[in-house]
Short mmCIF file of C-alpha atoms in Angstrom, two decimals:
data_model
loop_
_atom_site.label_atom_id
_atom_site.label_comp_id
_atom_site.label_asym_id
_atom_site.label_seq_id
_atom_site.Cartn_x
_atom_site.Cartn_y
_atom_site.Cartn_z
CA MET A 4 99.80 67.32 110.31
CA ILE A 5 98.64 65.27 113.35
CA ASP A 6 99.83 66.94 116.54
CA HIS A 7 98.17 64.56 119.01
CA GLN A 8 98.42 60.90 119.77
CA LEU A 9 95.54 59.00 118.16
CA ILE A 10 94.03 58.15 121.53
CA ASP A 11 94.09 61.82 122.52
CA THR A 12 92.24 62.64 119.32
CA TYR A 13 89.66 59.93 120.03
CA ALA A 14 89.20 61.13 123.62
CA ARG A 15 88.53 64.65 122.37
CA GLU A 16 85.91 63.48 119.88
CA ILE A 17 84.10 60.88 122.00
CA SER A 18 80.57 61.91 122.94
CA GLU A 19 79.95 63.05 126.50
CA GLU A 20 77.23 60.40 126.87
CA LYS A 21 79.61 57.58 125.90
CA GLN A 22 82.40 58.90 128.09
CA THR A 23 80.02 59.09 131.06
CA SER A 24 78.97 55.46 130.53
CA VAL A 25 82.59 54.30 130.47
CA ILE A 26 83.65 56.32 133.51
CA SER A 27 80.68 55.30 135.68
CA GLY A 28 80.85 51.63 134.60
CA SER A 29 84.56 51.25 135.26
CA ALA A 30 84.51 53.21 138.54
CA ALA A 31 81.68 51.06 139.93
CA SER A 32 83.63 47.87 139.20
CA THR A 33 86.75 49.24 140.88
CA ASP A 34 84.82 50.16 144.05
CA LYS A 35 83.22 46.70 144.26
CA ARG A 36 86.59 45.04 143.75
CA TYR A 37 88.24 46.91 146.60
CA THR A 38 85.33 46.17 148.93
CA VAL A 39 85.16 42.43 148.37
CA LEU A 40 88.91 41.83 148.07
CA PHE A 41 89.92 43.60 151.29
CA LYS A 42 86.89 42.26 153.14
CA ASP A 43 87.76 38.64 152.37
CA TYR A 44 91.57 38.73 152.51
CA GLU A 45 93.72 40.39 155.13
CA ASN A 46 96.56 40.69 152.64
CA PRO A 47 95.29 40.23 149.06
CA ASP A 48 98.69 41.24 147.76
CA GLU A 49 100.09 37.88 148.88
CA LEU A 50 97.42 36.06 146.89
CA ARG A 51 98.08 37.97 143.70
CA LYS A 52 101.83 37.47 144.09
CA LEU A 53 101.17 33.73 144.38
CA ALA A 54 98.98 33.81 141.26
CA GLY A 55 101.72 35.65 139.38
CA LYS A 56 104.30 33.04 140.37
CA ILE A 57 102.03 30.16 139.27
CA LYS A 58 101.47 31.81 135.90
CA ASP A 59 105.15 32.62 135.53
CA HIS A 60 106.08 29.01 136.25
CA THR A 61 103.50 27.80 133.71
CA LEU A 62 104.83 30.09 131.00
CA HIS A 63 108.42 28.96 131.63
CA HIS A 64 107.33 25.35 131.09
CA LEU A 65 104.54 25.97 128.61
CA ASP A 66 105.72 23.36 126.12
CA SER A 67 105.63 20.62 128.77
CA TYR A 68 102.24 21.68 130.09
CA LEU A 69 100.78 21.82 126.58
CA GLU A 70 101.89 18.24 125.98
CA GLN A 71 100.43 17.18 129.33
CA ALA A 72 97.16 19.01 128.63
CA GLU A 73 96.85 17.34 125.21
CA VAL A 74 97.21 13.89 126.78
CA SER A 75 94.76 14.72 129.57
CA LEU A 76 92.16 16.15 127.20
CA GLN A 77 92.41 13.18 124.83
CA ARG A 78 92.06 10.83 127.78
CA ASN A 79 88.78 12.63 128.51
CA GLY A 80 87.55 12.05 124.96
CA VAL A 81 88.34 15.56 123.68
CA GLN A 82 89.79 16.09 120.21
CA VAL A 83 92.72 18.53 120.40
CA HIS A 84 93.85 20.86 117.63
CA PHE A 85 96.73 23.35 117.52
CA ALA A 86 96.41 26.51 115.44
CA ASP A 87 99.54 28.51 114.77
CA THR A 88 97.69 31.51 113.33
CA GLY A 89 94.23 33.00 113.46
CA ASP A 90 93.58 31.78 109.93
CA ASP A 91 94.55 28.25 110.96
CA ALA A 92 92.10 28.39 113.88
CA LYS A 93 89.26 29.65 111.70
CA ALA A 94 89.91 27.01 109.04
CA THR A 95 90.01 24.27 111.69
CA ILE A 96 86.70 25.35 113.23
CA LEU A 97 85.03 25.71 109.84
CA SER A 98 86.25 22.29 108.82
CA ILE A 99 84.75 20.70 111.96
CA LEU A 100 81.42 22.39 111.30
CA LYS A 101 81.30 21.63 107.56
CA ASP A 102 82.27 17.98 108.03
CA ARG A 103 79.26 17.54 110.31
CA GLY A 104 76.87 19.56 108.17
CA ILE A 105 76.36 22.19 110.87
CA SER A 106 74.85 25.49 109.73
CA LYS A 107 73.62 27.03 113.01
CA LEU A 108 75.45 27.62 116.26
CA THR A 109 75.54 29.79 119.32
CA LYS A 110 78.69 31.29 120.69
CA SER A 111 79.48 32.42 124.19
CA LYS A 112 81.86 35.26 124.96
CA SER A 113 85.44 34.67 123.81
CA MET A 114 88.18 37.28 123.47
CA ALA A 115 90.23 34.82 121.41
CA ALA A 116 87.36 34.62 118.91
CA GLU A 117 87.22 38.42 118.81
CA GLU A 118 90.97 38.48 118.26
CA ILE A 119 90.78 36.36 115.10
CA HIS A 120 87.44 37.82 113.90
CA LEU A 121 85.77 34.42 113.95
CA ASN A 122 82.15 35.56 113.65
CA PRO A 123 82.35 37.35 110.31
CA TYR A 124 84.43 34.50 108.91
CA LEU A 125 81.84 31.85 109.81
CA ILE A 126 78.95 33.99 108.61
CA GLU A 127 80.79 34.59 105.34
CA HIS A 128 81.01 30.80 104.92
CA GLY A 129 77.30 30.24 105.46
CA ILE A 130 77.25 29.47 109.20
CA GLU A 131 74.63 31.24 111.33
CA CYS A 132 76.69 32.31 114.35
CA LEU A 133 74.75 34.01 117.13
CA GLU A 134 76.35 35.58 120.20
CA SER A 135 74.64 34.43 123.39
CA ASP A 136 76.29 36.75 125.92
CA LEU A 137 73.87 39.67 126.26
CA GLY A 138 76.51 42.33 125.74
CA GLU A 139 78.05 40.56 122.76
CA PHE A 140 74.54 39.94 121.36
CA ILE A 141 73.84 43.69 121.40
CA ILE A 142 77.25 44.38 119.87
CA GLN A 143 76.41 41.93 117.08
CA LEU A 144 73.03 43.57 116.43
CA ASP A 145 74.70 46.98 116.18
CA ASP A 146 77.55 45.69 113.98
CA ASP A 147 79.84 47.16 116.63
CA VAL A 148 82.93 45.84 118.43
CA PRO A 149 83.49 45.39 122.19
CA SER A 150 85.13 48.22 124.11
CA HIS A 151 85.79 46.35 127.37
CA ILE A 152 86.92 42.80 128.11
CA VAL A 153 84.26 41.93 130.69
CA ARG A 154 81.61 44.52 129.79
CA PRO A 155 81.72 44.70 126.00
CA ILE A 156 78.97 47.34 125.93
CA ILE A 157 80.32 49.56 128.67
CA HIS A 158 80.13 52.40 126.15
CA LYS A 159 76.37 52.00 125.62
CA ASN A 160 73.47 52.98 127.84
CA ARG A 161 70.07 51.32 128.19
CA ARG A 162 68.35 53.86 125.92
CA GLU A 163 70.62 52.94 123.02
CA ILE A 164 70.02 49.24 123.70
CA ALA A 165 66.25 49.71 123.80
CA ARG A 166 66.38 51.48 120.43
CA THR A 167 68.48 48.63 119.00
CA PHE A 168 65.96 46.01 120.15
CA GLN A 169 63.11 47.96 118.63
CA ARG A 170 65.00 48.50 115.35
CA GLU A 171 65.93 44.81 115.03
CA GLY A 172 62.45 43.52 115.88
CA ILE A 173 63.60 41.91 119.14
CA ALA A 174 60.98 44.11 120.83
CA ALA A 175 57.70 45.39 119.46
CA ASP A 176 58.02 48.73 121.27
CA TYR A 177 60.59 50.95 122.94
CA ASN A 178 61.24 50.04 126.57
CA ASP A 179 64.52 50.89 128.30
CA ASP A 180 63.78 49.11 131.57
CA PRO A 181 66.84 46.84 132.15
CA GLU A 182 64.74 43.89 133.35
CA THR A 183 62.47 44.16 130.30
CA ILE A 184 65.48 44.34 127.98
CA THR A 185 66.97 41.22 129.57
CA ARG A 186 63.68 39.30 129.45
CA ARG A 187 63.18 40.11 125.78
CA ALA A 188 66.71 38.94 124.96
CA ARG A 189 66.09 35.70 126.83
CA VAL A 190 62.92 34.98 124.88
CA PHE A 191 64.69 35.59 121.57
CA LEU A 192 67.83 33.61 122.45
CA ARG A 193 66.04 30.64 124.00
CA GLU A 194 64.59 29.67 120.62
CA LYS A 195 68.01 30.07 119.01
CA TYR A 196 69.61 27.80 121.61
CA MET A 197 67.17 25.02 120.70
CA GLN A 198 67.89 25.42 116.97
CA ALA A 199 71.69 25.42 117.35
CA GLU A 200 73.64 22.33 116.30
CA ALA A 201 76.92 23.42 117.87
CA VAL A 202 78.30 25.80 120.44
CA ILE A 203 81.58 27.70 120.42
CA THR A 204 83.08 28.89 123.69
CA GLY A 205 86.33 30.30 124.88
CA GLY A 206 88.09 28.92 127.94
CA ASN A 207 89.11 30.78 131.07
CA PHE A 208 91.48 28.02 132.20
CA ILE A 209 92.51 24.49 131.32
CA SER A 210 94.11 22.24 133.92
CA ALA A 211 97.02 20.37 132.38
CA GLU A 212 96.73 17.77 135.13
CA SER A 213 93.11 16.75 134.60
CA GLY A 214 92.27 18.21 131.20
CA ARG A 215 89.32 20.10 132.70
CA LEU A 216 88.15 23.17 130.79
CA VAL A 217 86.85 25.94 133.05
CA LEU A 218 84.25 28.43 131.85
CA VAL A 219 82.92 31.30 133.94
CA THR A 220 79.88 33.39 133.02
CA ASN A 221 77.33 35.46 134.87
CA GLU A 222 74.45 34.66 132.54
CA GLY A 223 74.78 30.89 132.19
CA ASN A 224 74.74 31.31 128.44
CA SER A 225 77.52 28.83 127.75
CA ARG A 226 75.61 26.23 129.77
CA PHE A 227 72.43 26.98 127.81
CA GLY A 228 74.38 26.71 124.58
CA MET A 229 75.86 23.32 125.44
CA ALA A 230 72.65 21.65 126.59
CA PRO A 231 71.00 21.13 123.16
CA SER A 232 74.13 21.19 120.98
CA LYS A 233 75.77 18.06 119.62
CA VAL A 234 79.21 19.59 119.15
CA HIS A 235 81.22 21.83 121.47
CA ILE A 236 84.27 23.70 120.17
CA ALA A 237 86.42 25.62 122.66
CA LEU A 238 88.88 28.17 121.27
CA VAL A 239 91.57 28.70 123.91
CA GLY A 240 94.80 30.68 123.91
CA ILE A 241 97.81 28.54 124.78
CA GLU A 242 98.57 30.79 127.76
CA LYS A 243 95.34 29.78 129.52
CA LEU A 244 96.86 26.64 130.98
CA VAL A 245 97.39 26.09 134.70
CA PRO A 246 99.40 23.13 136.01
CA THR A 247 96.90 21.51 138.39
CA ASP A 248 93.28 21.58 139.55
CA LYS A 249 94.48 22.94 142.88
CA ASP A 250 95.79 26.07 141.11
CA LEU A 251 92.31 26.77 139.78
CA ALA A 252 91.17 27.72 143.28
CA VAL A 253 93.67 30.59 143.35
CA PHE A 254 92.62 32.01 139.99
CA LEU A 255 88.87 31.55 140.37
CA ASN A 256 88.96 33.42 143.68
CA LEU A 257 90.85 36.28 142.06
CA LEU A 258 89.01 36.39 138.74
CA GLY A 259 85.50 37.10 140.06
CA ARG A 260 86.71 39.61 142.64
CA SER A 261 88.96 41.46 140.19
CA ALA A 262 86.52 41.46 137.28
CA THR A 263 83.14 42.33 138.78
CA GLY A 264 83.63 42.44 142.53
CA GLN A 265 81.97 39.06 143.05
CA GLN A 266 83.39 36.44 145.37
CA LEU A 267 82.81 33.89 142.62
CA THR A 268 81.32 34.25 139.17
CA VAL A 269 77.68 33.09 139.10
CA TYR A 270 78.23 30.14 136.78
CA THR A 271 81.52 28.25 137.00
CA GLU A 272 81.65 25.15 134.81
CA PHE A 273 84.27 22.41 134.93
CA ILE A 274 84.01 20.47 131.68
CA SER A 275 85.80 17.16 131.49
CA GLY A 276 84.80 16.16 127.98
CA PRO A 277 81.75 15.26 125.92
CA LYS A 278 78.71 13.88 127.71
CA ASP A 279 78.69 10.25 128.71
CA THR A 280 75.80 7.85 128.26
CA SER A 281 74.38 8.56 131.71
CA GLN A 282 73.86 12.26 130.98
CA PRO A 283 70.55 13.29 129.38
CA SER A 284 71.90 16.21 127.34
CA GLY A 285 75.08 17.93 126.25
CA PRO A 286 77.55 17.78 123.39
CA GLU A 287 78.39 14.31 122.13
CA GLU A 288 81.60 15.64 120.62
CA MET A 289 84.08 18.13 122.05
CA HIS A 290 87.04 19.89 120.46
CA VAL A 291 89.66 22.19 121.97
CA VAL A 292 91.52 24.44 119.56
CA PHE A 293 94.69 25.83 121.14
CA LEU A 294 95.45 29.22 119.61
CA ASN A 295 98.99 30.53 119.26
CA ASN A 296 98.58 33.56 116.96
CA GLY A 297 101.81 35.25 118.03
CA ARG A 298 101.84 34.16 121.67
CA THR A 299 105.10 32.21 121.34
CA ASP A 300 106.70 35.36 119.92
CA VAL A 301 105.48 37.25 122.99
CA LEU A 302 106.89 34.45 125.11
CA GLU A 303 110.32 35.00 123.58
CA SER A 304 110.17 38.77 124.04
CA ASN A 305 111.08 40.83 127.11
CA CYS A 306 107.35 41.39 127.71
CA ARG A 307 106.37 37.76 128.36
CA GLU A 308 104.76 38.69 131.70
CA ILE A 309 101.72 40.02 129.80
CA LEU A 310 100.77 36.39 129.04
CA ARG A 311 99.90 35.96 132.71
CA CYS A 312 96.75 38.02 132.01
CA ILE A 313 93.48 36.31 133.02
CA ARG A 314 91.28 38.89 131.21
CA CYS A 315 89.65 40.34 134.33
CA SER A 316 89.80 43.96 133.04
CA ALA A 317 90.71 45.36 136.47
CA CYS A 318 93.47 47.39 134.78
CA GLN A 319 90.99 48.86 132.32
CA ASN A 320 88.63 49.89 135.08
CA VAL A 321 91.27 51.79 136.98
CA CYS A 322 93.11 53.39 134.04
CA PRO A 323 92.55 57.17 133.70
CA VAL A 324 93.37 57.06 129.98
CA TYR A 325 90.93 54.21 129.29
CA ARG A 326 88.18 55.99 131.21
CA GLN A 327 88.58 59.12 129.11
CA ALA A 328 88.94 57.45 125.72
CA SER A 329 87.09 54.06 125.99
CA GLY A 330 88.28 50.78 124.50
CA HIS A 331 87.57 51.66 120.87
CA ALA A 332 90.35 54.24 120.97
CA TYR A 333 92.91 51.43 121.17
CA ARG A 334 92.00 50.23 117.65
CA ALA A 335 92.41 46.56 118.59
CA THR A 336 90.61 43.73 120.38
CA TYR A 337 92.29 44.40 123.71
CA GLY A 338 92.04 47.93 125.09
CA GLY A 339 93.31 49.67 128.19
CA PRO A 340 96.69 48.99 129.81
CA VAL A 341 96.68 45.27 128.95
CA GLY A 342 95.81 46.12 125.37
CA ALA A 343 98.52 48.78 125.15
CA VAL A 344 101.01 45.97 125.76
CA LEU A 345 99.36 42.91 124.25
CA SER A 346 97.94 44.38 121.04
CA PRO A 347 101.24 45.73 119.63
CA LEU A 348 102.97 42.47 120.54
CA LEU A 349 100.33 40.27 118.87
CA ALA A 350 100.41 42.54 115.82
CA GLY A 351 103.74 40.97 114.76
CA LYS A 352 105.03 42.68 111.64
CA GLU A 353 102.28 45.28 112.01
CA PHE A 354 103.82 46.44 115.30
CA PRO A 355 104.50 49.96 113.92
CA GLU A 356 100.76 50.48 113.39
CA LEU A 357 100.09 50.09 117.12
CA ALA A 358 103.42 51.29 118.47
CA ASP A 359 101.77 54.47 119.76
CA LEU A 360 99.61 52.55 122.26
CA PRO A 361 102.33 52.10 124.92
CA LYS A 362 102.62 55.89 124.99
CA ALA A 363 98.92 56.23 125.81
CA SER A 364 99.60 55.90 129.52
CA SER A 365 100.35 58.20 132.40
CA LEU A 366 102.50 55.41 133.96
CA CYS A 367 100.67 56.06 137.22
CA GLY A 368 101.06 52.39 138.16
CA ALA A 369 97.42 51.85 139.15
CA CYS A 370 97.13 48.99 136.64
CA ASN A 371 100.00 47.15 138.33
CA GLU A 372 98.50 47.64 141.79
CA VAL A 373 95.16 46.07 140.85
CA CYS A 374 96.43 43.30 138.56
CA PRO A 375 95.49 39.95 140.17
CA VAL A 376 98.50 38.21 138.62
CA ASP A 377 101.01 40.97 139.39
CA ILE A 378 101.88 41.96 135.83
CA PRO A 379 104.33 44.91 135.87
CA ILE A 380 102.40 46.73 133.15
CA PRO A 381 104.17 50.12 133.50
CA ASP A 382 107.54 48.38 133.05
CA LEU A 383 106.26 46.57 129.96
CA LEU A 384 104.97 49.84 128.51
CA LEU A 385 108.43 51.35 128.91
CA ARG A 386 110.05 48.34 127.24
CA LEU A 387 107.72 48.72 124.25
CA ARG A 388 108.41 52.44 124.07
CA ASP A 389 112.09 51.54 123.95
CA LYS A 390 111.41 48.99 121.20
CA ALA A 391 109.60 51.63 119.13
CA LYS A 392 112.45 54.07 119.68
CA ARG A 393 115.08 51.53 118.63
CA GLU A 394 113.08 50.67 115.51
CA LYS A 395 112.76 54.40 114.73
CA ILE A 396 108.96 54.30 114.61
CA HIS A 397 107.39 57.73 114.50
CA SER A 398 104.62 58.34 117.00
CA PRO A 399 102.14 61.16 116.34
CA GLY A 400 102.05 63.80 119.03
CA ALA A 401 105.19 62.59 120.78
CA PRO A 402 107.66 65.46 121.33
CA PRO A 403 111.28 64.70 120.35
CA MET A 404 113.21 63.86 123.53
CA SER A 405 116.73 63.64 122.08
CA PRO A 406 117.53 67.35 122.82
CA PHE A 407 116.53 66.81 126.45
CA ALA A 408 118.63 63.63 126.58
CA THR A 409 121.66 65.60 125.38
CA LEU A 410 120.96 68.34 127.91
CA ALA A 411 120.47 65.92 130.80
CA THR A 412 123.62 63.93 130.07
CA THR A 413 125.99 66.90 129.62
CA PRO A 414 126.76 68.38 133.09
CA SER A 415 128.24 71.67 131.89
CA LEU A 416 125.35 72.27 129.53
CA TRP A 417 122.86 71.33 132.24
CA ARG A 418 124.39 73.76 134.79
CA THR A 419 124.36 76.58 132.26
CA ALA A 420 120.79 75.86 131.26
CA MET A 421 119.61 75.79 134.89
CA THR A 422 121.23 79.15 135.61
CA MET A 423 119.95 80.76 132.43
CA SER A 424 116.49 79.31 132.92
CA LYS A 425 115.67 82.01 135.48
CA ALA A 426 115.02 84.19 132.47
CA MET A 427 111.86 82.13 132.00
CA ASN A 428 110.31 84.06 134.88
CA HIS A 429 110.40 87.23 132.81
CA LEU A 430 109.45 85.88 129.37
CA PRO A 431 105.80 85.94 128.18
CA ILE A 432 105.91 82.28 127.19
CA GLN A 433 102.11 81.99 127.43
CA VAL A 434 101.86 83.93 124.15
CA ALA A 435 104.58 81.94 122.39
CA PRO A 436 103.34 80.73 118.98
CA VAL A 437 103.65 77.05 119.95
CA LYS A 438 100.21 75.42 120.06
CA PRO A 439 101.03 72.49 122.41
CA LEU A 440 102.70 74.93 124.85
CA GLN A 441 99.71 77.28 124.72
CA GLU A 442 97.31 74.39 125.39
CA TRP A 443 99.42 73.12 128.26
CA LEU A 444 99.66 76.56 129.86
CA GLY A 445 95.94 77.07 129.33
CA GLN A 446 95.28 74.48 132.03
CA ARG A 447 98.03 75.28 134.54
CA THR A 448 100.37 78.03 135.70
CA LEU A 449 104.11 77.55 135.83
CA PRO A 450 105.66 78.05 139.28
CA GLU A 451 108.47 80.56 139.63
CA TRP A 452 111.68 79.10 138.22
CA HIS A 453 114.52 78.54 140.73
CA GLY A 454 117.06 76.91 138.43
CA GLY A 455 120.52 76.62 139.97
CA ASP A 456 119.53 77.58 143.52
CA PHE A 457 119.78 74.05 144.89
CA ARG A 458 123.28 73.56 143.49
CA LYS A 459 124.37 76.93 144.94
CA TRP A 460 122.88 76.01 148.33
CA PHE A 461 124.50 72.58 148.28
CA ASN A 462 127.95 73.92 147.42
CA SER A 463 127.66 76.56 150.12
CA ARG A 464 126.69 73.92 152.68
CA SER A 465 129.62 71.70 151.67
CA ASN A 466 132.11 74.55 152.05
CA LYS A 467 130.77 75.36 155.55
CA SER A 468 131.15 71.72 156.55
CA LYS A 469 134.77 71.68 155.41
CA GLN A 470 135.56 74.90 157.31
CA SER A 471 134.01 73.58 160.53
#
């Protein structure tokens, strides 16, 4: 019988080395974020409230902005596709590639592509699909999955990476110097860029007004990928729209600061379509595939605020549960607080399989405080817990709360229990044959019980007031 939540079990079994990598990597990002955000803005809370309102407005009028974005993109020479499911998106992308006889491509980092498992699908259909983001490249070599939105290899250290490079023939010898590792990856990837016939990217934002696709990277890999490729395919979630170009300034200022503590991400690209005749290089053909994959269902739910997310991972970095367990413990593409909300919602009919994730939170509220678009994550976690309760979904390790609910909502029973509870001070409960209780008491000591004293004091005080 499982007596712990699955994330608790994972946190207990994770290696100390991996846990140290996650804790140090996420803590460093949080420190940088605080420094740069409060240095540059007297009241950053106002900025994130504004960003939240812009996103909220966009989501309330998403159908209109999608229509506007389609027109704007087509005016720029971009071919627009809509994919209702992950399978639709994969089939659309494969069809584009097959129709043009493309067998080799590079791909920059895209959480949407991770969400629909695009890489294995393309490889299965004979397409050589190589990740060009360094972290994703290492993940691909190790046949692993990302454990962080911005730092997919936050759970790995440089010694593991050096061994991977040596094993895969990327390096002739073992060398765990970070600069050497990066240089060796560049040499390997540069040749692949030149061989690629297409590039697949995600999209951080799309302006409905101008049809500009915005990509931000710190390695310039998407720019490298586009230079020699003839075809560019961008897979973008429908929630990535913003109304105007002016709104981009708000989000770009927040994204870099919240994600990595940078004032602006190193490479910020505004792509207005395929290259024109005056440009020496770049894709001659551009496609945008808008991905739904359950997002409209989320939009109709009482957790629609989660679609404001701009994938900065600030909530992951600050979450005590994520730091102890790492992203893999969440068993889905999105980990941490955002994943605990988004993953069960995107799961659709498979919601029961991930219904335990909203309970993997201390509800400390730190995720809400750092969120650059003001998503009330703790509230959303509670709403999903309520959904699981109403659907009678069993959650491993969760103690039954109905007896407490009865106790707390029956005044006479509550008063009696409080008075009788003083007996707890004399009972050897630390030796009670209840394993969870023994474990809990093994880490803390119960204070002396004073049940009923407050009520007695209050009644006494009220009587004195009446007499005076």
